[in-house]
Short mmCIF file of C-alpha atoms in Angstrom, two decimals:
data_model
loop_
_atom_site.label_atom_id
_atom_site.label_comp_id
_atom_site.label_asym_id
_atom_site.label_seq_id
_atom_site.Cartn_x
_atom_site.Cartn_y
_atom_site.Cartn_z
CA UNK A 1 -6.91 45.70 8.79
CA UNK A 2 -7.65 45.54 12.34
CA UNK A 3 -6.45 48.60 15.16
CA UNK A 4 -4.84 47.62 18.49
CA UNK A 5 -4.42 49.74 21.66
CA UNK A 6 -2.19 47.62 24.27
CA UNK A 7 0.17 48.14 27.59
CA UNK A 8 3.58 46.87 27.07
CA UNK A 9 2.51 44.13 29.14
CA UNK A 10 -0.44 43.30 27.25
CA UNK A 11 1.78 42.83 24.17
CA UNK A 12 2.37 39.22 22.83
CA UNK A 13 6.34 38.80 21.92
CA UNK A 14 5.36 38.66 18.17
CA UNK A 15 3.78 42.42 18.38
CA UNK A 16 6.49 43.44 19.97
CA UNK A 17 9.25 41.88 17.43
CA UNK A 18 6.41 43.47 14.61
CA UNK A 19 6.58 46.90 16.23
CA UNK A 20 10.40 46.71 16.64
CA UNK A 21 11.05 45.66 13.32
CA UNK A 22 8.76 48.26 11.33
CA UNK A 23 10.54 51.23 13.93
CA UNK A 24 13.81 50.30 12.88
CA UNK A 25 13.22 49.61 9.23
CA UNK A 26 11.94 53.25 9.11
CA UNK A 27 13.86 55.28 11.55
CA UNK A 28 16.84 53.59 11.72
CA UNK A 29 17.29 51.81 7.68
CA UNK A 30 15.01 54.77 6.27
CA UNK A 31 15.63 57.94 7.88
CA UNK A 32 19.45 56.66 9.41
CA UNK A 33 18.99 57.58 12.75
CA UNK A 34 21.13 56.47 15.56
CA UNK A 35 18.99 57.37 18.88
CA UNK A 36 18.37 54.49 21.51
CA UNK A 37 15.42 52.35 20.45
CA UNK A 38 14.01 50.30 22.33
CA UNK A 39 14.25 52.28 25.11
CA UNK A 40 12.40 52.25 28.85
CA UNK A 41 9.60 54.56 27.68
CA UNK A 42 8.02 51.40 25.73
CA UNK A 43 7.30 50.13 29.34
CA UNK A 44 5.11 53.21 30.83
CA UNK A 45 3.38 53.98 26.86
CA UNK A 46 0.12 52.93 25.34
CA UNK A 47 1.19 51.24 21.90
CA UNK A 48 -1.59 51.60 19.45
CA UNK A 49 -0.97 50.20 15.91
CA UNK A 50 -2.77 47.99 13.13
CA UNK A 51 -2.02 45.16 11.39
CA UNK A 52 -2.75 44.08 8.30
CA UNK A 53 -2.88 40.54 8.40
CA UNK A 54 0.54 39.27 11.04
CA UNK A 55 2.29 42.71 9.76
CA UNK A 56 2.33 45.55 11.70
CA UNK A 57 1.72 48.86 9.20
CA UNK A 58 0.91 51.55 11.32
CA UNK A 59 2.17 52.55 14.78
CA UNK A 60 2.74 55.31 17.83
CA UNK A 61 3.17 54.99 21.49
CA UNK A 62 1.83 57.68 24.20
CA UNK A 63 2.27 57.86 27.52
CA UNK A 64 2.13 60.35 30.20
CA UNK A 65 5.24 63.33 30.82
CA UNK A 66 4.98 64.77 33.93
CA UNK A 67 1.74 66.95 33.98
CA UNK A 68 0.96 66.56 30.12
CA UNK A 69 0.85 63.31 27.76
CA UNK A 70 3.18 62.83 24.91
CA UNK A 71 3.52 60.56 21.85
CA UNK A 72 5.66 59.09 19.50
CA UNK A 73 7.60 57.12 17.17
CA UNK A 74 4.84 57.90 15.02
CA UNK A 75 5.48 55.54 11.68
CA UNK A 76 3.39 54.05 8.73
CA UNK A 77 4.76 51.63 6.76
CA UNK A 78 6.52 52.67 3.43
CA UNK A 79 3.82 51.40 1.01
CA UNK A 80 0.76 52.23 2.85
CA UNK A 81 1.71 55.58 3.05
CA UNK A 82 -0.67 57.75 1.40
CA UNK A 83 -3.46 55.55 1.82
CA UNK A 84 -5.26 57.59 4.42
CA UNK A 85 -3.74 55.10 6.83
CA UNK A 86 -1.98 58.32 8.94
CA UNK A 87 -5.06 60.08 9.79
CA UNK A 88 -6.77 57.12 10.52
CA UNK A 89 -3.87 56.98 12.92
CA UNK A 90 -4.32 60.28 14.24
CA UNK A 91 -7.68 59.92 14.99
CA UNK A 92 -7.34 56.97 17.18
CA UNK A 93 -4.62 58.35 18.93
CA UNK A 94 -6.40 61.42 20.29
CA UNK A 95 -9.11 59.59 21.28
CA UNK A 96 -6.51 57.13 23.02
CA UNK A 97 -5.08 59.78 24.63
CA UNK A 98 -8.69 61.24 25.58
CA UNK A 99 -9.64 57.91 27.37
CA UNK A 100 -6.41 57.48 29.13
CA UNK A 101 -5.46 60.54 30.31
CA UNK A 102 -8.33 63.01 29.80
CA UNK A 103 -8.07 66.45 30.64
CA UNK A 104 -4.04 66.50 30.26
CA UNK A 105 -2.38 68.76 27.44
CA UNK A 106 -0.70 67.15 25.05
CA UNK A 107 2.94 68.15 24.02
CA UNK A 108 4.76 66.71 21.22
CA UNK A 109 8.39 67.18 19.96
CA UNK A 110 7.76 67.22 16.20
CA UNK A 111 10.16 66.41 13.40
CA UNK A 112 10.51 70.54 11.85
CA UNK A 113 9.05 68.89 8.29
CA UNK A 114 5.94 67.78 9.03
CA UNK A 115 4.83 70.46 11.98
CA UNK A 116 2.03 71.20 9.54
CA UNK A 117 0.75 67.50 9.38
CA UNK A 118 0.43 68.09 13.07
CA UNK A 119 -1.49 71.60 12.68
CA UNK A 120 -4.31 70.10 11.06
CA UNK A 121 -4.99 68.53 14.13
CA UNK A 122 -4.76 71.25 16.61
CA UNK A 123 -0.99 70.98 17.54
CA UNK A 124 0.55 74.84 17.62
CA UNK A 125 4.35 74.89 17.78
CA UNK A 126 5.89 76.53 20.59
CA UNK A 127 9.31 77.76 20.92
CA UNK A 128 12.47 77.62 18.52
CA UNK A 129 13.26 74.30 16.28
CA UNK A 130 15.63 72.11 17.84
CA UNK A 131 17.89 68.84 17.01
CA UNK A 132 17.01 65.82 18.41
CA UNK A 133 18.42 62.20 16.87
CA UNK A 134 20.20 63.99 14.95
CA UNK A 135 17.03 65.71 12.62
CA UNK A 136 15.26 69.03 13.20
CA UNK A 137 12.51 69.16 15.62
CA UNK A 138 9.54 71.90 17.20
CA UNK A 139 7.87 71.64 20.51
CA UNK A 140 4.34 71.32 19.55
CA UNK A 141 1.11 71.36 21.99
CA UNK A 142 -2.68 70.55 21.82
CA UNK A 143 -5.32 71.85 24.60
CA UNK A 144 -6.34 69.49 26.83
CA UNK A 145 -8.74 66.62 25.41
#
């Protein structure tokens, strides 16, 4: 398998169709939501993701909100889930995130399920749950990296 950290512009068209295509067979086909995707944050984010082989298996974006970084769409594909594929994932995010924007919190908006997937790697949730895209989320920060 082999990790990839790219600007939108520094995508080829097939990464892109990949990275499309594994977003909407698990957000939209899996988890049936409805929300806008594609949408114009792809342009300003960092899209990190591996392939194994031409297929795209892993994936998040992150990219900078106002005085603090973000990321998202946050996926792994269905059968390499429970691998150890997501903290792999993780890991090379933060230290994406640490390269690119260093010294910039880090605030998340975290589907409500899996806040404590995000806990183990310094994200505390702040304020009250909310629904976004139709599913439960937290706001969830990380200190500065």
């Amino acid at each position: 398998m082999e990790w990839f950290d790219k600007s939108f512009a520094g995508l080829t068209t097939d990464e892109l169709f990949r990275i499309y295509q594994l977003r909407a067979q698990v957000f939209n086909g899996e988890q049936e939501s409805s929300y806008p995707d594609p949408d114009e944050q792809d342009r300003t984010a960092r899209h990190l993701f591996c392939c194994d082989g031409s297929r795209v298996v892993a994936y998040a974006r992150y990219f900078r909100a106002g005085k603090q970084v973000s990321f998202g769409r946050v996926v792994i594909q269905r059968e390499y889930r429970g691998t150890g594929l997501s903290a792999s994932l993780m890991t090379r995010l933060l230290t994406g995130i640490h390269r690119a924007f260093p010294g910039m919190e880090i605030i998340i908006h975290a589907q409500y399920y899996i806040q404590g997937y995000y806990a183990k790697y310094g994200f505390t949730p702040t304020g009250d749950p909310f629904t976004e895209a139709g599913r439960k989320h937290i706001t969830m920060t990380h200190p500065a990296l």
